[in-house]
Amino acid sequence: MIEQWVGTINGYLWGSVLIYLLTGCGIWFTVRLKGIQLTKFSHMFVLLKSSRKANAHGISSFQALCTSLAARVGTGNLMGVAVAISLGGAGAVFWMWLIALVGMATAFAESTLGQLYKEKDSLGNFRGGPAYYMSKGLQNKKLAIAFSLCLFFGYGFVFSSVQANSITDAFYGSYGIEPISTGIVITIVAAFIIFGGLKNIARFAELTVPLMGVAYLCVCLVVIGLNIHAIPAIIADIFTSALGLKEAGSGLVGAAIVQGVKRGLYSNEAGMGSAPNVAAAAIPHPPHPVSQGYIQMLAVFFDTIVICSCTAFLILLFDGASGEIQGIQLTQQALAFQVGEWGSDFITIAIMLFAFTSIVANFAYAENNLKYLKLDNKAGHWFLRIGFLAMLVFGSVASLPEVIALADLSTGLMTVLNVCALFLLTKVIVNVAKNYHQQSSAGQLPEYMPDEKEHSKYHLTKGIWQK
C-alpha cells in the first residue's frame, strides 16, 4: 500500500511537476538575470583563476566547485545519458543541452543565496544552503526544517547506498568480485575521508574530480577526433530529431523531450538545493556572494554540456546504439567498439570514481543540515556517520527499489521547496547580482554590503555576512 502510494506521488512529481517547475525556474532566472549564463559566460573562467584561496573557516571556491561536481558528476553522466538516448533517441541530447543552459541561471541563483545567508557553526566553520536562506531570507523556520529532513534522508542515507550498489555491480560484472567485498572496501575508504569533515572531503574532491574528469574527457576527445568526419552528421541528427524535422523520428519528439529534460535535471542538479550547501562553505573571491554563483554555474556547464555531451557522442558513434543494449552496458560497449576491450574496463573504473566522489559529497550535504534537525552536536554527527557507513554496506548487497522510491520522494519534495524559495527571493537575487555588476563595471573589486532596508541586515565581516 505504502509502496503504491509513494510510486504514484513519484510518478506525478518526476513525470510532470518537477519537469515544468525546474524548467520554468531556469527560464525565469534566465530572463530576470538578463541571460547571465550567455552574456557573462567568460566571467566564470576569469573567476576560476582566483578560486584557490581559503582560510581556517572555509574552503576555497575551487574546492566548493569540485565538491559540487563530485556530487553532480556521477553515474548519470555515463548511465543516464545512455538511458536518455535509448528511450528518446538522439534528440534527447538537444533537450539535455537546453535544460542545462537554463539550469545554469538556477544554479547561479541558489548558490548566490547560499553564500549570502551563510553563518558560522559551533566549530567556527561556514554553513549555509537552502535551509539557511529559508530561515533568514523568508523568515520561515518550518520550511527550513522540512527541507533539511528531506535532504538528510536522501543524501545522508539512501543515495550513497545506491551509488555503492552501482560500484559493486560494475566490479562484479567486470571482474567477478563479490559485492560485499567491494562494499567493505568502499565503506573503509569513505570512513577515512568523511571523518575528516568538510575540509577533508573538499581536499579529496579537489584532487579526484579534475583527475577523473580530464581522463574521461581526453579518452572521449580522442575517440571523437578519430571519427571527426562523422560528427557533423551526428550533430545534425541531434537537432533534426529533437525538433521533429526527420520524418522517421517525428514520433520520438515527445520521448526525446521527456528523457532529455529528466536526465538533464537529474544530472546537473540545478534547483534541487544540494549544491548551495557546499557553495556556502567557500571563501569567495572577490568577497561577494555572486562570485560563488558564477563558479557554480560553471559546474552545471561542465557536468552536462561537457561530460554528458562526451558520453552522448561516444554512444551515437556506436553502431549498436539503436539496439537492445541499454544503460551502462551501452556506454561500455560503445567505448570498447572504438578502442578495444580495455574501453569496457575504463568505464568500470570511471563509474567507480564518479560514484565514489558522489558518495563523499552526499555526506557533506547531509552533515550541513544537522543544525535544523537539532543534531548539530557530537551525538548527531556520530549518528550520521554510523548510519551513512552502514547504508553503504547495505547498499552494496541489497536490492533497493523501495528505498530508492522513498529517496526520489524526499528529493522531489526537497526540490519543490527549494524552487518555491528561489521564486520568493527573486528580488534579492536580482539586486545582489546588480550590485556585483555595478562594482565590477566601475573597475572595483566587488564586495557586498547590503542596504539596511533590503532583505536582511547582514554585512561582510571576516568573510561572513553578519548582523
Coordinates of C-alpha atoms in Angstrom, one line a residue:
M1 CA 0.0 0.0 0.0
I2 CA 2.7 2.5 1.0
E3 CA 4.9 1.4 -2.0
Q4 CA 1.9 2.1 -4.3
W5 CA 1.2 5.5 -2.7
V6 CA 4.9 6.5 -2.9
G7 CA 5.1 5.3 -6.5
T8 CA 2.0 7.3 -7.5
I9 CA 3.4 10.5 -6.0
N10 CA 6.8 10.0 -7.6
G11 CA 5.0 9.4 -10.9
Y12 CA 3.4 12.9 -10.7
L13 CA 6.5 14.6 -9.2
W14 CA 9.1 13.3 -11.6
G15 CA 6.8 12.7 -14.5
S16 CA 5.4 16.2 -14.9
V17 CA 5.6 18.6 -11.8
L18 CA 9.4 18.8 -11.5
I19 CA 10.0 19.0 -15.2
Y20 CA 7.8 22.1 -15.6
L21 CA 8.9 23.6 -12.3
L22 CA 12.6 23.3 -12.8
T23 CA 12.4 24.3 -16.5
G24 CA 10.2 27.3 -15.6
C25 CA 12.6 28.3 -12.8
G26 CA 15.6 28.2 -15.2
I27 CA 13.7 30.3 -17.8
W28 CA 12.5 32.7 -15.1
F29 CA 16.0 33.4 -13.8
T30 CA 17.5 33.5 -17.3
V31 CA 15.1 36.3 -18.1
R32 CA 15.4 38.1 -14.7
L33 CA 19.2 37.9 -14.8
K34 CA 19.3 39.0 -18.5
G35 CA 20.8 35.8 -19.8
I36 CA 23.7 35.9 -17.4
Q37 CA 24.9 32.4 -18.5
L38 CA 25.4 33.7 -22.0
T39 CA 26.2 37.4 -21.6
K40 CA 28.7 36.8 -18.8
F41 CA 29.9 33.4 -19.9
S42 CA 33.6 34.2 -20.0
H43 CA 33.4 35.7 -16.5
M44 CA 33.1 32.2 -15.0
F45 CA 36.5 31.3 -16.2
V46 CA 38.0 34.7 -15.1
L47 CA 36.9 34.0 -11.5
L48 CA 38.2 30.4 -11.7
K49 CA 41.8 31.9 -11.9
S50 CA 41.4 33.3 -8.3
S51 CA 39.3 30.5 -6.9
R52 CA 42.0 28.7 -4.9
K53 CA 42.0 31.0 -1.8
A54 CA 40.8 29.6 1.5
N55 CA 41.2 30.2 5.2
A56 CA 40.7 28.5 8.6
H57 CA 36.9 29.0 8.4
G58 CA 36.1 27.8 4.9
I59 CA 37.1 26.0 1.8
S60 CA 38.2 27.7 -1.5
S61 CA 35.8 28.4 -4.3
F62 CA 37.6 25.8 -6.4
Q63 CA 37.2 23.2 -3.7
A64 CA 33.5 24.0 -3.5
L65 CA 33.3 23.7 -7.3
C66 CA 35.0 20.3 -7.2
T67 CA 32.8 19.1 -4.3
S68 CA 29.6 20.0 -6.1
L69 CA 30.9 18.5 -9.2
A70 CA 31.7 15.3 -7.2
A71 CA 28.0 15.0 -6.4
R72 CA 26.8 16.1 -9.9
V73 CA 29.3 14.0 -12.0
G74 CA 28.1 10.5 -11.1
T75 CA 26.5 7.5 -12.8
G76 CA 24.0 9.8 -14.5
N77 CA 26.8 11.1 -16.8
L78 CA 27.6 7.6 -18.1
M79 CA 24.5 5.6 -17.5
G80 CA 21.8 8.3 -17.6
V81 CA 22.8 9.6 -21.0
A82 CA 22.7 6.1 -22.4
V83 CA 19.2 5.7 -21.0
A84 CA 18.1 9.0 -22.4
I85 CA 19.3 8.1 -25.9
S86 CA 18.0 4.5 -25.7
L87 CA 14.5 5.8 -24.8
G88 CA 14.4 9.2 -26.5
G89 CA 16.8 8.9 -29.5
A90 CA 19.5 11.4 -30.5
G91 CA 17.1 14.3 -30.0
A92 CA 17.2 13.8 -26.2
V93 CA 20.7 15.2 -26.2
F94 CA 19.5 18.5 -27.5
W95 CA 17.0 18.8 -24.7
M96 CA 19.7 17.9 -22.2
W97 CA 21.8 20.8 -23.5
L98 CA 18.8 23.2 -23.3
I99 CA 17.9 22.3 -19.8
A100 CA 21.5 22.7 -18.7
L101 CA 21.7 26.1 -20.3
V102 CA 18.7 27.5 -18.4
G103 CA 19.7 25.5 -15.4
M104 CA 22.9 27.5 -15.2
A105 CA 20.8 30.5 -14.2
T106 CA 19.1 28.5 -11.5
A107 CA 22.4 27.3 -10.1
F108 CA 23.7 30.9 -10.1
A109 CA 20.6 32.0 -8.1
E110 CA 20.7 29.2 -5.4
S111 CA 24.4 29.3 -4.8
T112 CA 24.4 33.1 -4.6
L113 CA 21.7 32.9 -1.8
G114 CA 23.7 30.1 -0.1
Q115 CA 26.7 32.5 0.2
L116 CA 24.5 35.5 1.2
Y117 CA 22.9 33.8 4.2
K118 CA 25.7 31.6 5.4
E119 CA 26.9 31.6 9.0
K120 CA 29.5 30.0 11.3
D121 CA 28.8 26.9 13.2
S122 CA 29.9 26.0 16.7
L123 CA 33.3 24.9 15.4
G124 CA 33.9 28.1 13.5
N125 CA 33.2 26.7 10.1
F126 CA 30.9 28.2 7.5
R127 CA 27.5 26.7 7.0
G128 CA 24.7 27.6 4.6
G129 CA 22.3 26.4 2.0
P130 CA 18.5 26.4 1.3
A131 CA 17.6 25.8 5.0
Y132 CA 19.5 29.0 5.9
Y133 CA 18.0 31.2 3.2
M134 CA 14.6 29.8 4.0
S135 CA 15.1 30.6 7.7
K136 CA 16.8 34.0 7.3
G137 CA 15.6 35.3 3.9
L138 CA 12.0 34.1 4.1
Q139 CA 11.8 34.0 8.0
N140 CA 10.3 30.5 7.7
K141 CA 12.0 28.0 10.0
K142 CA 9.3 25.3 9.4
L143 CA 10.1 25.3 5.7
A144 CA 13.9 25.1 6.6
I145 CA 13.2 22.1 8.9
A146 CA 11.1 20.4 6.2
F147 CA 13.8 20.9 3.6
S148 CA 16.5 19.6 6.0
L149 CA 14.6 16.5 6.7
C150 CA 14.2 15.6 3.0
L151 CA 17.8 16.3 2.3
F152 CA 19.1 14.5 5.4
F153 CA 17.2 11.3 4.5
G154 CA 18.0 11.3 0.8
Y155 CA 21.6 12.4 0.8
G156 CA 22.5 11.1 4.3
F157 CA 21.3 7.5 3.9
V158 CA 19.9 6.5 0.6
F159 CA 21.6 8.0 -2.4
S160 CA 25.0 6.8 -1.3
S161 CA 23.8 3.3 -0.9
V162 CA 22.6 3.4 -4.5
Q163 CA 26.0 4.7 -5.7
A164 CA 27.7 1.9 -3.7
N165 CA 25.3 -0.6 -5.4
S166 CA 26.4 0.8 -8.8
I167 CA 30.1 0.3 -8.0
T168 CA 29.7 -3.2 -6.6
D169 CA 27.6 -4.3 -9.6
A170 CA 30.1 -2.9 -12.1
F171 CA 33.0 -4.7 -10.4
Y172 CA 31.1 -8.0 -10.1
G173 CA 30.1 -7.8 -13.7
S174 CA 33.6 -7.0 -15.0
Y175 CA 35.8 -8.9 -12.6
G176 CA 33.6 -11.3 -10.6
I177 CA 34.5 -9.6 -7.3
E178 CA 31.8 -10.3 -4.6
P179 CA 29.7 -7.2 -3.9
I180 CA 30.2 -7.5 -0.1
S181 CA 34.0 -7.4 -0.5
T182 CA 33.8 -4.3 -2.7
G183 CA 31.3 -2.8 -0.3
I184 CA 33.5 -3.2 2.7
V185 CA 36.5 -1.5 0.9
I186 CA 34.2 1.4 -0.2
T187 CA 33.0 1.9 3.3
I188 CA 36.5 1.9 4.9
V189 CA 37.8 4.4 2.4
A190 CA 34.7 6.6 2.7
A191 CA 35.1 6.5 6.5
F192 CA 38.7 7.7 6.3
I193 CA 37.6 10.7 4.2
I194 CA 34.4 11.7 5.9
F195 CA 35.8 11.6 9.4
G196 CA 38.0 14.5 8.4
G197 CA 34.9 16.7 7.9
L198 CA 34.0 19.0 5.0
K199 CA 37.6 20.3 4.5
N200 CA 38.9 16.8 4.1
I201 CA 36.1 16.0 1.6
A202 CA 36.8 19.2 -0.3
R203 CA 40.6 18.3 -0.5
F204 CA 39.7 14.8 -1.8
A205 CA 37.3 16.3 -4.4
E206 CA 39.9 18.9 -5.4
L207 CA 42.3 16.1 -6.3
T208 CA 40.0 13.5 -7.6
V209 CA 37.4 15.4 -9.7
P210 CA 39.8 17.2 -12.1
L211 CA 41.8 13.9 -12.5
M212 CA 38.8 11.7 -13.4
G213 CA 37.1 14.5 -15.4
V214 CA 40.2 15.2 -17.5
A215 CA 40.9 11.5 -18.0
Y216 CA 37.4 10.7 -19.2
L217 CA 37.3 13.9 -21.3
C218 CA 40.7 13.0 -23.0
V219 CA 39.6 9.5 -23.9
C220 CA 36.3 10.8 -25.4
L221 CA 38.0 13.6 -27.3
V222 CA 40.5 11.1 -28.8
V223 CA 37.5 8.9 -30.0
I224 CA 35.7 12.0 -31.3
G225 CA 38.9 13.2 -33.1
L226 CA 39.3 9.8 -34.8
N227 CA 35.8 10.0 -36.0
I228 CA 35.6 13.7 -36.7
H229 CA 34.2 13.1 -40.2
A230 CA 31.0 11.6 -38.6
I231 CA 30.4 14.4 -36.0
P232 CA 28.6 16.9 -38.3
A233 CA 26.1 14.3 -39.3
I234 CA 25.6 13.3 -35.6
I235 CA 25.0 17.0 -34.6
A236 CA 22.5 17.4 -37.5
D237 CA 20.8 14.2 -36.3
I238 CA 20.5 15.6 -32.7
F239 CA 18.9 18.8 -33.9
T240 CA 16.6 17.3 -36.5
S241 CA 15.4 14.5 -34.2
A242 CA 14.8 17.0 -31.3
L243 CA 12.7 19.3 -33.4
G244 CA 10.8 16.6 -35.3
L245 CA 12.3 17.6 -38.7
K246 CA 13.0 13.9 -39.6
E247 CA 10.0 12.1 -40.8
A248 CA 11.1 8.8 -39.3
G249 CA 11.9 10.3 -35.9
S250 CA 8.9 12.7 -35.6
G251 CA 7.1 10.3 -33.3
L252 CA 10.1 10.3 -30.9
V253 CA 9.9 14.1 -30.3
G254 CA 7.8 13.7 -27.1
A255 CA 10.1 10.9 -25.8
A256 CA 13.2 13.0 -26.6
I257 CA 11.9 16.0 -24.7
V258 CA 10.8 14.0 -21.6
Q259 CA 14.0 11.9 -21.5
G260 CA 16.4 14.8 -22.3
V261 CA 14.8 17.1 -19.7
K262 CA 14.5 14.4 -17.0
R263 CA 18.1 13.1 -17.4
G264 CA 19.5 16.7 -17.7
L265 CA 17.8 17.8 -14.5
Y266 CA 18.9 14.6 -12.7
S267 CA 22.5 15.1 -13.9
N268 CA 23.1 18.8 -13.3
E269 CA 21.0 19.0 -10.0
A270 CA 20.3 22.7 -10.7
G271 CA 17.4 23.8 -8.5
M272 CA 17.5 20.7 -6.2
G273 CA 19.1 22.7 -3.4
S274 CA 22.1 20.4 -3.0
A275 CA 25.0 22.5 -4.3
P276 CA 24.3 25.6 -2.2
N277 CA 25.2 23.6 0.9
V278 CA 28.8 23.4 -0.2
A279 CA 28.8 26.7 -2.1
A280 CA 28.1 28.4 1.2
A281 CA 31.2 27.0 2.8
A282 CA 33.5 28.7 0.3
I283 CA 35.6 31.8 0.8
P284 CA 34.6 33.8 -2.3
H285 CA 37.0 35.9 -4.3
P286 CA 36.0 38.6 -4.9
P287 CA 34.4 38.8 -1.5
H288 CA 30.8 38.9 -2.9
P289 CA 28.2 36.1 -2.9
V290 CA 27.7 36.5 -6.7
S291 CA 31.3 35.3 -7.4
Q292 CA 30.3 31.9 -6.0
G293 CA 27.1 31.9 -8.0
Y294 CA 29.3 32.2 -11.1
I295 CA 31.6 29.4 -10.0
Q296 CA 28.6 27.0 -9.5
M297 CA 27.2 28.0 -12.9
L298 CA 30.4 26.5 -14.3
A299 CA 29.7 23.2 -12.5
V300 CA 26.4 22.8 -14.5
F301 CA 28.2 23.7 -17.7
F302 CA 31.0 21.2 -17.1
D303 CA 28.7 18.4 -15.9
T304 CA 26.1 18.4 -18.7
I305 CA 27.4 20.4 -21.7
V306 CA 30.9 18.9 -21.5
I307 CA 30.8 15.4 -19.7
C308 CA 27.3 14.3 -20.8
S309 CA 28.0 15.5 -24.4
C310 CA 31.2 13.4 -24.5
T311 CA 29.2 10.3 -23.5
A312 CA 26.4 11.2 -26.0
F313 CA 28.9 11.4 -28.9
L314 CA 30.6 8.2 -27.8
I315 CA 27.2 6.4 -27.9
L316 CA 26.0 7.9 -31.1
L317 CA 29.2 6.9 -32.9
F318 CA 28.5 3.3 -31.9
D319 CA 26.7 1.1 -34.5
G320 CA 24.8 -0.7 -31.7
A321 CA 23.3 2.5 -30.2
S322 CA 19.9 1.7 -31.6
G323 CA 19.9 -2.0 -30.5
E324 CA 18.6 -3.6 -27.3
I325 CA 21.6 -2.7 -25.2
Q326 CA 20.8 -0.1 -22.6
G327 CA 22.3 1.7 -19.6
I328 CA 25.9 1.4 -18.6
Q329 CA 26.5 -1.6 -20.8
L330 CA 25.7 0.6 -23.8
T331 CA 28.4 3.1 -22.7
Q332 CA 30.9 0.3 -22.1
Q333 CA 30.3 -1.3 -25.4
A334 CA 30.4 2.0 -27.3
L335 CA 33.9 2.7 -26.0
A336 CA 35.1 -0.9 -26.4
F337 CA 33.9 -0.6 -30.0
Q338 CA 36.2 2.3 -30.6
V339 CA 39.3 1.4 -28.5
G340 CA 39.1 -2.3 -27.8
E341 CA 38.3 -4.4 -24.7
W342 CA 40.1 -2.0 -22.3
G343 CA 37.4 0.5 -23.0
S344 CA 34.9 -1.5 -21.0
D345 CA 37.4 -1.7 -18.1
F346 CA 38.0 2.1 -18.3
I347 CA 34.2 2.8 -18.0
T348 CA 34.1 0.4 -15.0
I349 CA 36.9 2.4 -13.3
A350 CA 35.2 5.7 -14.3
I351 CA 31.9 4.5 -12.8
M352 CA 33.8 3.6 -9.6
L353 CA 35.4 7.1 -9.3
F354 CA 32.3 9.1 -10.3
A355 CA 30.1 7.2 -7.9
F356 CA 32.6 7.3 -5.0
T357 CA 33.1 11.0 -5.3
S358 CA 29.3 11.4 -5.2
I359 CA 29.2 9.3 -2.0
V360 CA 31.5 11.6 -0.1
A361 CA 29.9 14.8 -1.4
N362 CA 26.5 13.5 -0.4
F363 CA 27.8 13.1 3.2
A364 CA 28.9 16.8 3.2
Y365 CA 25.4 17.9 2.1
A366 CA 23.7 15.8 4.8
E367 CA 26.1 17.0 7.6
N368 CA 25.5 20.6 6.6
N369 CA 21.8 20.3 7.6
L370 CA 22.3 18.9 11.1
K371 CA 21.6 22.2 12.7
Y372 CA 18.0 22.5 11.6
L373 CA 17.3 19.0 12.9
K374 CA 18.7 19.8 16.3
L375 CA 21.5 17.3 15.7
D376 CA 24.5 19.7 15.4
N377 CA 26.4 18.1 18.3
K378 CA 28.8 15.2 18.8
A379 CA 26.0 12.6 19.1
G380 CA 24.3 13.9 16.0
H381 CA 27.5 13.8 13.9
W382 CA 28.2 10.2 15.1
F383 CA 24.6 9.2 14.3
L384 CA 25.0 10.4 10.7
R385 CA 28.4 8.9 10.3
I386 CA 27.4 5.4 11.5
G387 CA 24.1 5.4 9.7
F388 CA 25.8 6.6 6.5
L389 CA 28.5 4.0 6.6
A390 CA 26.1 1.2 7.5
M391 CA 23.9 2.1 4.5
L392 CA 27.0 1.8 2.2
V393 CA 27.5 -1.8 3.3
F394 CA 23.7 -2.5 3.0
G395 CA 23.5 -0.9 -0.4
S396 CA 26.4 -2.9 -1.7
V397 CA 24.5 -6.2 -1.4
A398 CA 20.8 -5.2 -1.3
S399 CA 18.1 -4.6 -3.9
L400 CA 16.9 -1.1 -3.2
P401 CA 13.7 -0.4 -5.2
E402 CA 11.6 0.6 -2.2
V403 CA 14.3 2.7 -0.6
I404 CA 15.1 4.4 -3.9
A405 CA 11.4 5.3 -4.3
L406 CA 11.4 6.9 -0.9
A407 CA 14.7 8.8 -1.8
D408 CA 13.1 10.0 -5.0
L409 CA 10.1 11.3 -3.0
S410 CA 12.3 13.1 -0.5
T411 CA 14.4 14.7 -3.3
G412 CA 11.3 15.7 -5.2
L413 CA 9.8 17.4 -2.2
M414 CA 13.1 19.0 -1.4
T415 CA 13.3 20.4 -4.9
V416 CA 9.8 21.8 -4.8
L417 CA 10.5 23.6 -1.5
N418 CA 13.8 25.0 -2.8
V419 CA 12.4 26.3 -6.1
C420 CA 9.5 27.9 -4.3
A421 CA 12.0 29.7 -2.0
L422 CA 14.1 30.8 -5.1
F423 CA 11.0 32.3 -6.7
L424 CA 10.1 34.2 -3.5
L425 CA 13.7 35.5 -3.1
T426 CA 13.9 36.6 -6.8
K427 CA 14.2 40.3 -5.9
V428 CA 17.1 39.6 -3.5
I429 CA 19.0 37.6 -6.2
V430 CA 18.5 40.3 -8.8
N431 CA 19.5 43.1 -6.5
V432 CA 22.7 41.3 -5.3
A433 CA 23.7 40.5 -8.9
K434 CA 23.1 44.1 -9.9
N435 CA 25.3 45.2 -7.0
Y436 CA 28.1 43.0 -8.1
H437 CA 28.0 44.0 -11.8
Q438 CA 27.8 47.7 -10.9
Q439 CA 31.0 47.5 -8.9
S440 CA 32.7 45.3 -11.5
S441 CA 31.8 47.8 -14.3
A442 CA 33.3 50.6 -12.2
G443 CA 36.6 48.8 -12.1
Q444 CA 36.2 47.9 -8.4
L445 CA 36.8 44.6 -6.6
P446 CA 33.2 43.7 -5.8
E447 CA 32.4 43.5 -2.1
Y448 CA 28.9 43.1 -0.7
M449 CA 27.4 45.5 1.8
P450 CA 23.6 45.3 1.6
D451 CA 21.3 48.2 2.2
E452 CA 19.8 48.3 5.7
K453 CA 16.3 48.4 4.1
E454 CA 16.9 45.4 1.9
H455 CA 16.1 41.7 2.5
S456 CA 18.3 41.4 5.6
K457 CA 20.7 43.4 7.8
Y458 CA 23.8 41.4 7.1
H459 CA 27.2 42.8 6.4
L460 CA 30.6 41.2 5.5
T461 CA 32.9 40.7 8.4
K462 CA 36.0 38.5 8.0
G463 CA 34.4 36.6 5.1
I464 CA 31.0 36.2 6.7
W465 CA 27.8 38.2 6.4
Q466 CA 26.6 39.0 9.9
K467 CA 24.1 41.3 11.6

